[in-house]
C-alpha positions as MATLAB code, in Angstrom:
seq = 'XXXXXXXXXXXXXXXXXXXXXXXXXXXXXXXXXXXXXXXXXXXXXXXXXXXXXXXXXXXXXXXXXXXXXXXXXXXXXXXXXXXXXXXXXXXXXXXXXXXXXXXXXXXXXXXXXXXXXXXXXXXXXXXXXXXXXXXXXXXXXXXXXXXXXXXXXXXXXXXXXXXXXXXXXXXXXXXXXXXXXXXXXXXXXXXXXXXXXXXXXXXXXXXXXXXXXXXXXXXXXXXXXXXXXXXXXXXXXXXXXXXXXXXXXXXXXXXXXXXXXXXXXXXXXXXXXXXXXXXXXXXXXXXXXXXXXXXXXXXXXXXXXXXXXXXXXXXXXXXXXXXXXXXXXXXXXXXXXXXXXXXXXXXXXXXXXXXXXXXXXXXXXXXXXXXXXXXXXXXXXXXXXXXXXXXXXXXXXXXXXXXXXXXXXXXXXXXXXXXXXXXXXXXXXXXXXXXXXXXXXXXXXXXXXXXXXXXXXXXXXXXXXXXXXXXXXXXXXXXXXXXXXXXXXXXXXXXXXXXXXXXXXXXXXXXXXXXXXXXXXXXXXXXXXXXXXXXXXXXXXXXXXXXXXXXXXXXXXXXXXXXXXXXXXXXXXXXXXXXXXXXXXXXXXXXXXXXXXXXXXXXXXXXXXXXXXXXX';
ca = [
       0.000    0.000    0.000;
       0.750    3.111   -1.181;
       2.341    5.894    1.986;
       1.136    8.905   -0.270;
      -0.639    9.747   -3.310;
      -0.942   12.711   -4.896;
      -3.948   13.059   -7.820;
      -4.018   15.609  -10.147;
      -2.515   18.268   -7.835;
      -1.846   21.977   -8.840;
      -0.338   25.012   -7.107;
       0.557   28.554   -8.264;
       2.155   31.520   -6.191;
       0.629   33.751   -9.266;
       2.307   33.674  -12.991;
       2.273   29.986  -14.612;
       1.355   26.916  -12.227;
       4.448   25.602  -10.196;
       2.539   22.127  -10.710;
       0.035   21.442  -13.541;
      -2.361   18.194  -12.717;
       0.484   16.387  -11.526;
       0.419   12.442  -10.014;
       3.013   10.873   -7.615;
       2.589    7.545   -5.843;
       5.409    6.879   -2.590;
       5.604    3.441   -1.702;
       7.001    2.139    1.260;
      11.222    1.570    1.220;
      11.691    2.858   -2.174;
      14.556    6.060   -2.250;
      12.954    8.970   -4.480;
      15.104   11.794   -5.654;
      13.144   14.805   -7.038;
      15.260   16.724   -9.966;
      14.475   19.686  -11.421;
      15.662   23.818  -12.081;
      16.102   25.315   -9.495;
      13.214   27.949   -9.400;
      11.009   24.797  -11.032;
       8.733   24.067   -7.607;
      10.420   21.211   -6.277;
      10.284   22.476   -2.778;
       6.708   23.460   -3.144;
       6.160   19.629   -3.740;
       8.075   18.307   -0.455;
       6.041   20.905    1.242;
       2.572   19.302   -0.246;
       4.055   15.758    1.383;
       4.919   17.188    4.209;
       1.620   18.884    4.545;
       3.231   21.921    5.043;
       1.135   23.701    1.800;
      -2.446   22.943    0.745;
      -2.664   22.328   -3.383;
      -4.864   24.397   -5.297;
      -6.750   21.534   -6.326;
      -6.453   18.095   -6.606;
      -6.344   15.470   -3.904;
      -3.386   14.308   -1.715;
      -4.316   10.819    0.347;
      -1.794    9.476    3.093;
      -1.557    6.142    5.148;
      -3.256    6.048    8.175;
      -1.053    6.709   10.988;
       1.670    8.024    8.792;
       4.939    9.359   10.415;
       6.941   11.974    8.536;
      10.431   13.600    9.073;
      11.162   16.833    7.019;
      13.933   18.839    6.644;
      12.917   22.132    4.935;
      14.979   24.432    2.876;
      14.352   27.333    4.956;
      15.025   27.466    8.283;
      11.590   28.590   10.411;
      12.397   31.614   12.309;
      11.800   31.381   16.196;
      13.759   28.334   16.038;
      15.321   28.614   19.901;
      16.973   25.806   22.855;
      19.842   23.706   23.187;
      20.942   21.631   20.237;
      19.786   18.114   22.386;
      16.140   19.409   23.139;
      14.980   21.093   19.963;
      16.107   17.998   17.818;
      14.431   15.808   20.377;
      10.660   17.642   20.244;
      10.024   15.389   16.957;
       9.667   12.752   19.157;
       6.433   13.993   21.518;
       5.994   12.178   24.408;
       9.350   10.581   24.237;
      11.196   13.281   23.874;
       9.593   15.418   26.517;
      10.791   12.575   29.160;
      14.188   12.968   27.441;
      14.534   16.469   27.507;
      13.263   16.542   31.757;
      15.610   13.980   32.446;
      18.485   15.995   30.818;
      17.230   18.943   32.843;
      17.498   16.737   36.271;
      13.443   15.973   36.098;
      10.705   13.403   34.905;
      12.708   10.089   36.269;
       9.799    8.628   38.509;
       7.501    9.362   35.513;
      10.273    7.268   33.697;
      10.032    4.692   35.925;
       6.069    4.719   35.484;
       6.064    4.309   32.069;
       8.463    1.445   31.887;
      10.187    3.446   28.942;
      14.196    2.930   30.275;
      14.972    0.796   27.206;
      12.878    3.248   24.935;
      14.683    5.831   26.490;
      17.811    4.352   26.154;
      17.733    3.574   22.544;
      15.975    6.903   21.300;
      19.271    9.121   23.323;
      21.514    6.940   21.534;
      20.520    7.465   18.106;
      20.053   11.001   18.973;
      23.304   11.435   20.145;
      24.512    9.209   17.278;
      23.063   11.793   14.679;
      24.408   15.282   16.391;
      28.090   13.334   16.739;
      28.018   12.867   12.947;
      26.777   15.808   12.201;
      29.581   18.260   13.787;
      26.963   19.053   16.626;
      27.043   20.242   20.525;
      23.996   19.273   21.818;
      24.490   21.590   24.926;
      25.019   24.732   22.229;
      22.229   27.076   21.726;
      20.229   27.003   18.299;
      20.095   30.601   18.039;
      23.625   31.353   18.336;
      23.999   29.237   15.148;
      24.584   30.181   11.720;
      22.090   29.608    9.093;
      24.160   26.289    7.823;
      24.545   24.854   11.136;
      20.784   25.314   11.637;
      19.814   23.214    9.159;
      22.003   20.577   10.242;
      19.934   20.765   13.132;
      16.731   20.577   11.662;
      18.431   17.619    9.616;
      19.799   15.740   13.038;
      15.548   16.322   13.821;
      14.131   14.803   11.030;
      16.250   11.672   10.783;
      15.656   11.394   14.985;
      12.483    9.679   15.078;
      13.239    7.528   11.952;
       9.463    7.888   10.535;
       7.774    6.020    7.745;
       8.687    8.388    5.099;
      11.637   11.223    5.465;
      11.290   14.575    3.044;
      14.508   15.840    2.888;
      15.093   19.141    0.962;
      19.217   19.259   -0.152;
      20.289   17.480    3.002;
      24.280   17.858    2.016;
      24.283   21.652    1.740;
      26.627   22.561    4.714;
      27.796   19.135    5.242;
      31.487   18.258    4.928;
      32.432   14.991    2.543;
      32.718   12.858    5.638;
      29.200   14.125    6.563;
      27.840   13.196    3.616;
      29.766   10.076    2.775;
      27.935    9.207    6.431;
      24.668   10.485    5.936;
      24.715    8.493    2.887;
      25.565    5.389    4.233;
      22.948    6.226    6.678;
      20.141    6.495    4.152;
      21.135    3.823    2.482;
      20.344    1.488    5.575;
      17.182    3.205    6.314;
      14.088    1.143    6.065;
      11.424    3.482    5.796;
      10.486    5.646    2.430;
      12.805    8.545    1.034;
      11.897   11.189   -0.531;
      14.889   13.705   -1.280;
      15.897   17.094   -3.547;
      19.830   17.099   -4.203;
      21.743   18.952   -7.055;
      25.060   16.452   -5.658;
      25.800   13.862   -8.305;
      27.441   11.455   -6.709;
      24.466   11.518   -3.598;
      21.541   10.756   -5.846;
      23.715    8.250   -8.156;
      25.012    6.398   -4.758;
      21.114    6.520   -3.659;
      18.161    6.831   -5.243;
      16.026    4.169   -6.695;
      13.686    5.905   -8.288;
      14.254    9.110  -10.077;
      11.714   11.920  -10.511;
      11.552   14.997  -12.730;
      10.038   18.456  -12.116;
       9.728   20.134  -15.673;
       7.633   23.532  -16.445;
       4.891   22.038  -14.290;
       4.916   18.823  -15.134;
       6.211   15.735  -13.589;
       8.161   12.919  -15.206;
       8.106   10.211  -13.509;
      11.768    7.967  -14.757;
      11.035    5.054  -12.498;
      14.948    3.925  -12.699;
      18.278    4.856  -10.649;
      20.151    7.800  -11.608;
      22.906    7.325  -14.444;
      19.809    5.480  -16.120;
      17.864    8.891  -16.139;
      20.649   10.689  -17.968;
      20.548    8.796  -20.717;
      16.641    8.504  -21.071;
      16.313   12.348  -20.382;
      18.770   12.609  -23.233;
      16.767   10.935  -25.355;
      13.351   12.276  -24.327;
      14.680   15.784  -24.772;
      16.173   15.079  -28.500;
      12.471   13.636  -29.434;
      11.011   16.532  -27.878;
      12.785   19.343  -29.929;
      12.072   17.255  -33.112;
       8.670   16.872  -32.337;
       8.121   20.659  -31.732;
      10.175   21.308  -34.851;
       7.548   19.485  -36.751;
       4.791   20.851  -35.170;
       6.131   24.688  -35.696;
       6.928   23.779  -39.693;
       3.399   22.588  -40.078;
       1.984   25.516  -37.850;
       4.176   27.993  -40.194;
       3.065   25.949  -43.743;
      -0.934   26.277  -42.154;
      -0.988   29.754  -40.995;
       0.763   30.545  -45.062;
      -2.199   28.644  -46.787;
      -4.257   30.945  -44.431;
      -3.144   33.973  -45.533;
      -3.297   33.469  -49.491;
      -5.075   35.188  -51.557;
      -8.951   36.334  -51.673;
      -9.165   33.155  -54.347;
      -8.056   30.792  -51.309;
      -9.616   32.340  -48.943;
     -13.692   32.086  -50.202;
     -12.856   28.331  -51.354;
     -10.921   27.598  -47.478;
     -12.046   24.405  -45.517;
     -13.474   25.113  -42.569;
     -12.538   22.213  -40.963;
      -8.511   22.925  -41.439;
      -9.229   26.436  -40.433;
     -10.117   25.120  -36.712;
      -7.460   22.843  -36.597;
      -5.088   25.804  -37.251;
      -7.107   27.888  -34.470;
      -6.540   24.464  -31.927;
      -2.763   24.591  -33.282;
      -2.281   28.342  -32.348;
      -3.553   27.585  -29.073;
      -1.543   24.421  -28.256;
       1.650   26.502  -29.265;
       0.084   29.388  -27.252;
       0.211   27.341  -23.949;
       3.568   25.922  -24.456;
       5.970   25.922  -22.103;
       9.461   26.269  -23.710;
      12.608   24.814  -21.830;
      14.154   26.826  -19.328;
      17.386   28.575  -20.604;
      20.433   27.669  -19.084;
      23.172   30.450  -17.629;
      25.334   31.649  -19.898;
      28.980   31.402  -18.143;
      32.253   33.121  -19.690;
      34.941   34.035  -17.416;
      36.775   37.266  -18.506;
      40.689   36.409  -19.165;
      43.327   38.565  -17.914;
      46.968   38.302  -18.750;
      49.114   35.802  -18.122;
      50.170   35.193  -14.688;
      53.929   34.254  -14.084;
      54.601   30.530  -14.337;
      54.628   30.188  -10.658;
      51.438   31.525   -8.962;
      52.405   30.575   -5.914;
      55.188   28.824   -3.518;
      54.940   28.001   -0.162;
      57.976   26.566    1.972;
      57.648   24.874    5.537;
      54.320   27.532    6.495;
      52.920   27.134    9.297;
      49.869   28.312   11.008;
      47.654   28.824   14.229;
      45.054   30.468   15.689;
      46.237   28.823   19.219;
      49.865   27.435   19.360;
      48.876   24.221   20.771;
      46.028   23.328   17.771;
      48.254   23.900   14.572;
      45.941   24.121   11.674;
      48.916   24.013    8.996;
      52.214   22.704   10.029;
      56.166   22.733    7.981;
      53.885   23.108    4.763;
      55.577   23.154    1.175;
      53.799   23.272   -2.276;
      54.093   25.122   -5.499;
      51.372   26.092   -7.568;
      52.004   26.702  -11.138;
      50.058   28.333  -13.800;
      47.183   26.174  -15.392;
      46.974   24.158  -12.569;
      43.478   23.252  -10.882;
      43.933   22.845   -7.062;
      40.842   21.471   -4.873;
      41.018   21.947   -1.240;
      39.468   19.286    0.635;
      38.749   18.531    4.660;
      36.157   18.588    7.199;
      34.778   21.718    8.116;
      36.218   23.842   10.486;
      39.974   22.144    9.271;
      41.670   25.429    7.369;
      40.632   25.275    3.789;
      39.128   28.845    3.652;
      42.587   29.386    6.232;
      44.692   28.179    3.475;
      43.414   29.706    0.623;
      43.639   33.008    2.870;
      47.988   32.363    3.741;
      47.597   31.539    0.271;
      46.424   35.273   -1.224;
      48.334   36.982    1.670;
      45.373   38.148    3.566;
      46.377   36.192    6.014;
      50.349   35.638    7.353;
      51.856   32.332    8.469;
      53.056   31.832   11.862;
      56.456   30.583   10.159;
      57.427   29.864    6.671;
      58.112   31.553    3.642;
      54.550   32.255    1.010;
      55.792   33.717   -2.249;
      53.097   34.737   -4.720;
      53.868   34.884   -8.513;
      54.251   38.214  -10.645;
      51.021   39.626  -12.617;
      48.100   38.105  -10.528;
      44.557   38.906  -11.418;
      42.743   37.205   -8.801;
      39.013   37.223   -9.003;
      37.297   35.350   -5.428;
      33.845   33.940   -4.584;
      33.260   33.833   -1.115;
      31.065   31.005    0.613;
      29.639   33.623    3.088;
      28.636   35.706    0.157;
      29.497   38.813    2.286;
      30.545   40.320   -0.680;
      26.879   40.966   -1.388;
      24.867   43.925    0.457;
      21.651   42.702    0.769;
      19.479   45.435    1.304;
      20.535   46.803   -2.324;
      19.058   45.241   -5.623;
      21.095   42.962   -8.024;
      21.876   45.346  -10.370;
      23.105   47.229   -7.603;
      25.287   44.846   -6.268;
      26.781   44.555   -9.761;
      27.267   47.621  -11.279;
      25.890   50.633   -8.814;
      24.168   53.493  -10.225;
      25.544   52.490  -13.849;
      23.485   51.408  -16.919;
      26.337   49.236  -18.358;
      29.837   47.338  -17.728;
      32.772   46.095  -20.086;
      32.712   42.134  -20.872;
      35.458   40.966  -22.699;
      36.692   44.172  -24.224;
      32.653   45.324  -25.119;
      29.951   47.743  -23.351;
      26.805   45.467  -21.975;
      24.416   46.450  -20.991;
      23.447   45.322  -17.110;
      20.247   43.957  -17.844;
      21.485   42.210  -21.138;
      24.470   40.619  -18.875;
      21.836   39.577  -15.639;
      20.307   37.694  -18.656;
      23.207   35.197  -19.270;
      22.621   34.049  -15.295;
      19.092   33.935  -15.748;
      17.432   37.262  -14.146;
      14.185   38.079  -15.854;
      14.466   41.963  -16.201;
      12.193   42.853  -13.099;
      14.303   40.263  -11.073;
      16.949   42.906  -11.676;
      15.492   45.213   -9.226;
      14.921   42.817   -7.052;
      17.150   43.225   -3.115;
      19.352   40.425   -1.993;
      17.954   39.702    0.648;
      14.598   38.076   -0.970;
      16.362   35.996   -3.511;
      16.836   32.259   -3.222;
      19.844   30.321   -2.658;
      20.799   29.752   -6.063;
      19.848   33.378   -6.943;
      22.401   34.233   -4.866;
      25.189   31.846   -5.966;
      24.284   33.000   -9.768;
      24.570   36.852   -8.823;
      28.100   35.973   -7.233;
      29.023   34.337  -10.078;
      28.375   37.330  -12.282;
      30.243   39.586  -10.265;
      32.633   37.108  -10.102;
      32.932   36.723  -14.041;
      32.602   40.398  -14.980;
      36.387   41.080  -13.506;
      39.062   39.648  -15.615;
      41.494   37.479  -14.036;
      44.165   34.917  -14.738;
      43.171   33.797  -10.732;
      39.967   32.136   -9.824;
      39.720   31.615   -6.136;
      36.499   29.856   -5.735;
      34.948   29.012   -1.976;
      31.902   26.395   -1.721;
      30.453   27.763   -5.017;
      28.374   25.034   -6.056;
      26.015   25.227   -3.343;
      22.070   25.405   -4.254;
      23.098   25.223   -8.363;
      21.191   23.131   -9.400;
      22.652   20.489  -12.287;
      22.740   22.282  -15.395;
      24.313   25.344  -14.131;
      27.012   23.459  -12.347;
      27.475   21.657  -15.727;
      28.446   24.890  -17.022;
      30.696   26.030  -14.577;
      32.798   22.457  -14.899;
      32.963   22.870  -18.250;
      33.999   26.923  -17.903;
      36.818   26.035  -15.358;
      38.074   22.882  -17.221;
      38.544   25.294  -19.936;
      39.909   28.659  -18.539;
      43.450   29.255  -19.508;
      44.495   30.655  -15.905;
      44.425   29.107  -12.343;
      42.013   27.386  -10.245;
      41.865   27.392   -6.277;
      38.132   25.339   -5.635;
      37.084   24.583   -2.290;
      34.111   21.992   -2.157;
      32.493   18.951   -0.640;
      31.048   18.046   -4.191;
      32.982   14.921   -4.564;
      31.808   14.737   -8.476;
      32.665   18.622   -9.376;
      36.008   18.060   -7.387;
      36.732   14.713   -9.471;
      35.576   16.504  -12.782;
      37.961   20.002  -12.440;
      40.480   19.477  -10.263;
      44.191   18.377  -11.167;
      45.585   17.906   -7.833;
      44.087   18.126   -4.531;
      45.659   19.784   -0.960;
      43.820   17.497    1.764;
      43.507   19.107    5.503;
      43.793   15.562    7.617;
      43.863   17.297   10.932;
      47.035   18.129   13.183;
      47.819   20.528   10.944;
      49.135   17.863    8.172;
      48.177   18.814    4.143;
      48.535   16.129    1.786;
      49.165   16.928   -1.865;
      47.369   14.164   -4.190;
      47.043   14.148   -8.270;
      43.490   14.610   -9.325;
      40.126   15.318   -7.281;
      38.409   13.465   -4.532;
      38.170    9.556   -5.824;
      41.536    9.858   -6.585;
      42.455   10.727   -3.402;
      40.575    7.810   -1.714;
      43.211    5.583   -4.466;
      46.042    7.243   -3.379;
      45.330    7.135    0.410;
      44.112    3.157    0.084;
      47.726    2.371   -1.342;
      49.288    4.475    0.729;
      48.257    2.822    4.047;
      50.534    1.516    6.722;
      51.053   -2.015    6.077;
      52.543   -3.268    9.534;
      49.997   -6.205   10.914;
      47.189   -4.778   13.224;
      47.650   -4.105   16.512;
      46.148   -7.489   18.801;
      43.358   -5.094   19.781;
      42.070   -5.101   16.333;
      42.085   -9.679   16.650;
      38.447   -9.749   17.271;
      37.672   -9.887   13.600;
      39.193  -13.021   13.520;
      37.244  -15.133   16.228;
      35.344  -18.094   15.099;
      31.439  -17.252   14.623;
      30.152  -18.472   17.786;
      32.503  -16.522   20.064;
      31.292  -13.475   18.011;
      27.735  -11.751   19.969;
      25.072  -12.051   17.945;
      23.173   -9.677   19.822;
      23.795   -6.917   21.902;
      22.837   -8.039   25.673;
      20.946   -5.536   27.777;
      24.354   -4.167   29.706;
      25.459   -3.880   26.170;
      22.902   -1.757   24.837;
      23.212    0.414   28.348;
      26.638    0.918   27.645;
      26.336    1.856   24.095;
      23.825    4.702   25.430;
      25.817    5.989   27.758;
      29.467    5.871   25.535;
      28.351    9.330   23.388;
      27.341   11.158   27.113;
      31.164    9.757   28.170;
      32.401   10.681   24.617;
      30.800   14.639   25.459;
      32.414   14.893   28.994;
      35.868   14.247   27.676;
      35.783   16.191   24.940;
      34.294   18.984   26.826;
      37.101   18.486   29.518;
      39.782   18.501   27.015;
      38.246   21.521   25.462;
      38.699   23.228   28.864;
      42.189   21.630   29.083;
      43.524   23.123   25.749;
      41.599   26.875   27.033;
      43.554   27.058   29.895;
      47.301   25.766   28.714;
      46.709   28.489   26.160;
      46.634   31.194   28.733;
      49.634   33.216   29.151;
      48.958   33.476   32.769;
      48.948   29.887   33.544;
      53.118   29.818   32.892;
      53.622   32.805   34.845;
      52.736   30.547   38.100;
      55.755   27.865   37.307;
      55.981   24.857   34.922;
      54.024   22.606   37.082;
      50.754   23.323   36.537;
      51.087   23.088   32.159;
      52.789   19.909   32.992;
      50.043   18.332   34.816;
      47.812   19.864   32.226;
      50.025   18.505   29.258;
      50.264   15.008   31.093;
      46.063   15.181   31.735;
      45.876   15.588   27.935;
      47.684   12.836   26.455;
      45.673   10.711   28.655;
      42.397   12.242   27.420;
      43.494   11.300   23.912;
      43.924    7.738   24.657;
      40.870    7.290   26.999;
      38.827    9.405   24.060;
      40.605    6.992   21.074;
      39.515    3.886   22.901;
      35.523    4.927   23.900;
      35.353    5.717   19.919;
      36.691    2.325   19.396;
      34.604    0.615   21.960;
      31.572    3.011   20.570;
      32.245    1.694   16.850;
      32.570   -2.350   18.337;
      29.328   -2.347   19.920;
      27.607   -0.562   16.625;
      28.625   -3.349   14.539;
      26.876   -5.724   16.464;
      22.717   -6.096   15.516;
      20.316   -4.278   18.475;
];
């Protein structure tokens, strides 16, 4: 049976229908990605099966009893309350009892319910979800930013582990490791998917079923993802020859129309209205949506070496090196990606990089005749109360592309702003909008440099088609930081990997051939006995987690947060000037307290990942 079915559902915000009659059947298990422009509506739809918007017309039906997670692309304002409780509301009742006992109340009520193991199970995965997802359950929601929001809103929806999870682009913000982890965790889910992602290598690595959003209209592929390619290839070629035979007969009708006075008394009357149904089948037609136009402006050459950096090192506190005794050389041509977790250095490193920022040692020697054009992931460069013409060209009618006067309008066009979108302020404009007017700023400067920060974020597919193909292509240099493993793998040349205490690896090529390089690179001395447990016969193996089992697996990411949170205090205070004015004794308690934490923090992880491995 059927979780939700939508019949013959429309919706308009005013101007042509978002969705025109359209049908969709979820069934229960299946993994459904929803493509489509961005601007197309798709969002509108997750909000229809989330309940979230009421259609026009048409009917929506769901399962009795159904249970939904959603993750919307907006993030609700009001949103307020520690990290823990606001992702724990999705689960009512439970969750109340959750959040009292984390404030110190609710354990005879507990103990009433006969909920412990409930309890027990629900924290964990919780706790399980916020650890993956970079997340400290005791921080405030409100003192996030926008990105780390909506990893909260993401840690809420996956939680309760409904019947059927709407998740709308669950990898923006998300580091690779993130992702590569929320995939995995998707993949293993048992209940019904329903997702929007503009990542290639996410929907390929997930979805079942594919489904289109098209000027209104929804195409339903019914097959994986490199499967739709190809078909929407084809569908799109038959489409363009079908309209090209409709418009020559349309043109050849509307000619034997307009003969002479001779044709016109002896006409049929019967061809006449099936040229009038003609004109109004082409009248309704809804053309494909244009794609951006993308053409970086070229300056001059750069020198042959853009950039050379010997033994640099660098740290906001001595004791956490983010970059450590590191060398590279950059040459023109080249196409560096910049990979690592978040919060590792990359934006850092492209900033010792550019000399905005200076090393704590080392030597950074930039190249002669750099034209460096930058587009920042915080998109501060934009002032958002002004329009986008404003933000592009203020108070002028026209800029110089490649040598020739545009005009700004004519230019807004190639990125796909309608002409009253050009008036339009910042602050209203989607996600994408935002990424396109970037770009355009971004392209109008010529530059032999392209220093480019999490760009592909909220471009949707063909747009980041054209910005592969436009970087593959430009003559000059390429900095890219991005967690889009299949962009990374399509543009870059080499790749500078942040692996954390303050080591960068250098690799050839993007992200999968990193994972090559690091799999033969790997120690190859035998496993330490600790790791022998792999090798037990069957039975001595557990086959289930036993009841102290599952209590200690609930409690490990509460002991996980308390050393982590004392180390966190630990590396605070050894980093205070003060603390060495006292004598030597104190740091080296502190020091000694440290290395301990490490090894008490590396075993609970390992102990944490042992007892996951074996079936609840």
């Amino acid at each position: 049976m059927a979780l939700i079915n939508l019949f013959d559902v429309s919706l308009a915000f005013g101007g042509p229908k978002l969705l025109e009659s359209i049908s969709l059947r979820v069934e229960p298990g299946e993994r459904l990605c929803l493509l489509g422009r961005n601007g197309a509506g798709k969002s509108s739809l997750l909000g229809l099966l989330a309940g979230e918007l009421t259609p026009d017309g048409g009917e929506i039906s769901r399962a009795v009893g159904l249970e939904t997670g959603f993750l919307p692309q907006d993030v609700p304002s009001g949103l307020s309350g520690e990290v823990y409780e606001v992702a724990a509301q999705v689960l009512d009742g439970l969750g109340r009892t959750l959040i009292e006992l984390r404030r110190g109340r609710g354990g005879e009520h507990n103990a009433e319910q006969g909920n412990e193991q409930r309890l027990w199970e629900a924290d964990r995965r919780l706790r399980t979800v916020l650890t993956r997802l970079g997340l400290e359950p005791r921080q405030r929601v409100e003192t996030l930013s926008g990105g780390l929001q909506r990893r909260v809103l993401l840690a809420r929806a996956l939680a309760k582990s409904p019947q059927l999870l709407l998740l709308d682009e669950p990898t923006n913000h998300l580091d690779i490791q993130a992702i590569v982890w929320l995939e995995e965790f998707l993949a293993a889910y048992q209940g019904a998917l329903v997702f929007i992602s503009h990542d290639r290598a996410f929907a390929r690595n997930l979805a079942t079923r594919v489904v289109e959003l098209d000027r209104g209209v929804l195409y339903d592929w019914n097959c994986p993802y490199d499967e739709f390619l190809r078909r929407r290839e084809d569908a799109l070629t038959i489409e363009q020859e079908q309209r090209a035979r409709f418009d020559k007969k349309l043109e050849q009708e509307e000619a034997w129309l307009h003969r002479g006075l001779r044709a016109r008394r002896t006409r049929d009357e019967g061809r006449v209205r099936r040229l009038l149904q003609m004109r109004e089948e082409r009248a309704k037609r809804r053309e494909v949506l244009g794609s951006a136009t993308l053409r970086a402006q070229q300056a001059g050459l750069s020198g042959k070496v853009v950039a050379e950096l010997k033994e640099v090192s660098f740290a906001y506190q001595p004791e956490h090196p983010l970059i450590a005794d590191f060398s590279t050389l950059i040459l023109r041509g080249d196409k560096v990606g910049i990979m690592g977790p978040n919060g590792s250095g990359k934006t850092t490193l492209l900033g010792l990089i550019l000399g905005s920022l200076q090393p704590s040692s080392g030597e950074i020697r930039l190249g002669a005749n750099l034209e460096i054009a930058y587009f920042d992931q915080m998109r501060e460069e934009l002032d958002q109360g002004k329009s986008v013409r404003d933000n592009l060209v203020e108070g002028q009618d026209s800029l110089i592309i490649g040598g020739r006067q545009r005009h700004v309008v004519s230019y807004l066009k190639d990125f796909l702003f309608s002409a009253d979108r050009v008036h339009t302020p910042v602050r209203v404009l989607s996600g994408g909008e935002r990424n396109r007017l970037l770009l355009a700023k971004l392209f109008a400067k010529p530059a032999n440099l392209l220093v480019l920060d999490e760009p592909t974020n909220d471009l949707d597919r063909d747009t980041l088609l054209l910005l592969e193909n436009l970087l593959v292509e430009f003559a000059g240099t390429v900095l890219l930081v991005s967690h889009d493993r299949e962009f990374l793998n399509n543009v870059a040349t080499s790749s500078l990997v942040l692996e954390g205490g303050g080591r960068v690896g250098e690799y050839a090529g993007g992200y999968d051939d990193w994972l090559a390089q690091r799999a033969v690179g790997a120690p190859t001395t035998p496993a330490p006995k600790a790791a022998k447990p792999k090798k037990r016969p069957a039975p001595e193996r557990p086959l289930k987690l036993s009841f102290n089992q599952k209590r200690e697996l609930a409690e490990l990411p509460g002991r996980i947060e308390a050393l982590e949170k004392e180390q966190a205090e630990l590396h605070r205070r050894i980093a205070d000037p003060d603390l060495y004015a006292k004598g030597g004794k104190e740091a080296a308690q502190i020091s000694e307290r440290l290395e301990e934490l490490e090894g008490e923090l590396e075993q609970t992880y390992a102990r944490w990942e042992e007892l996951e491995a074996i079936p609840g």
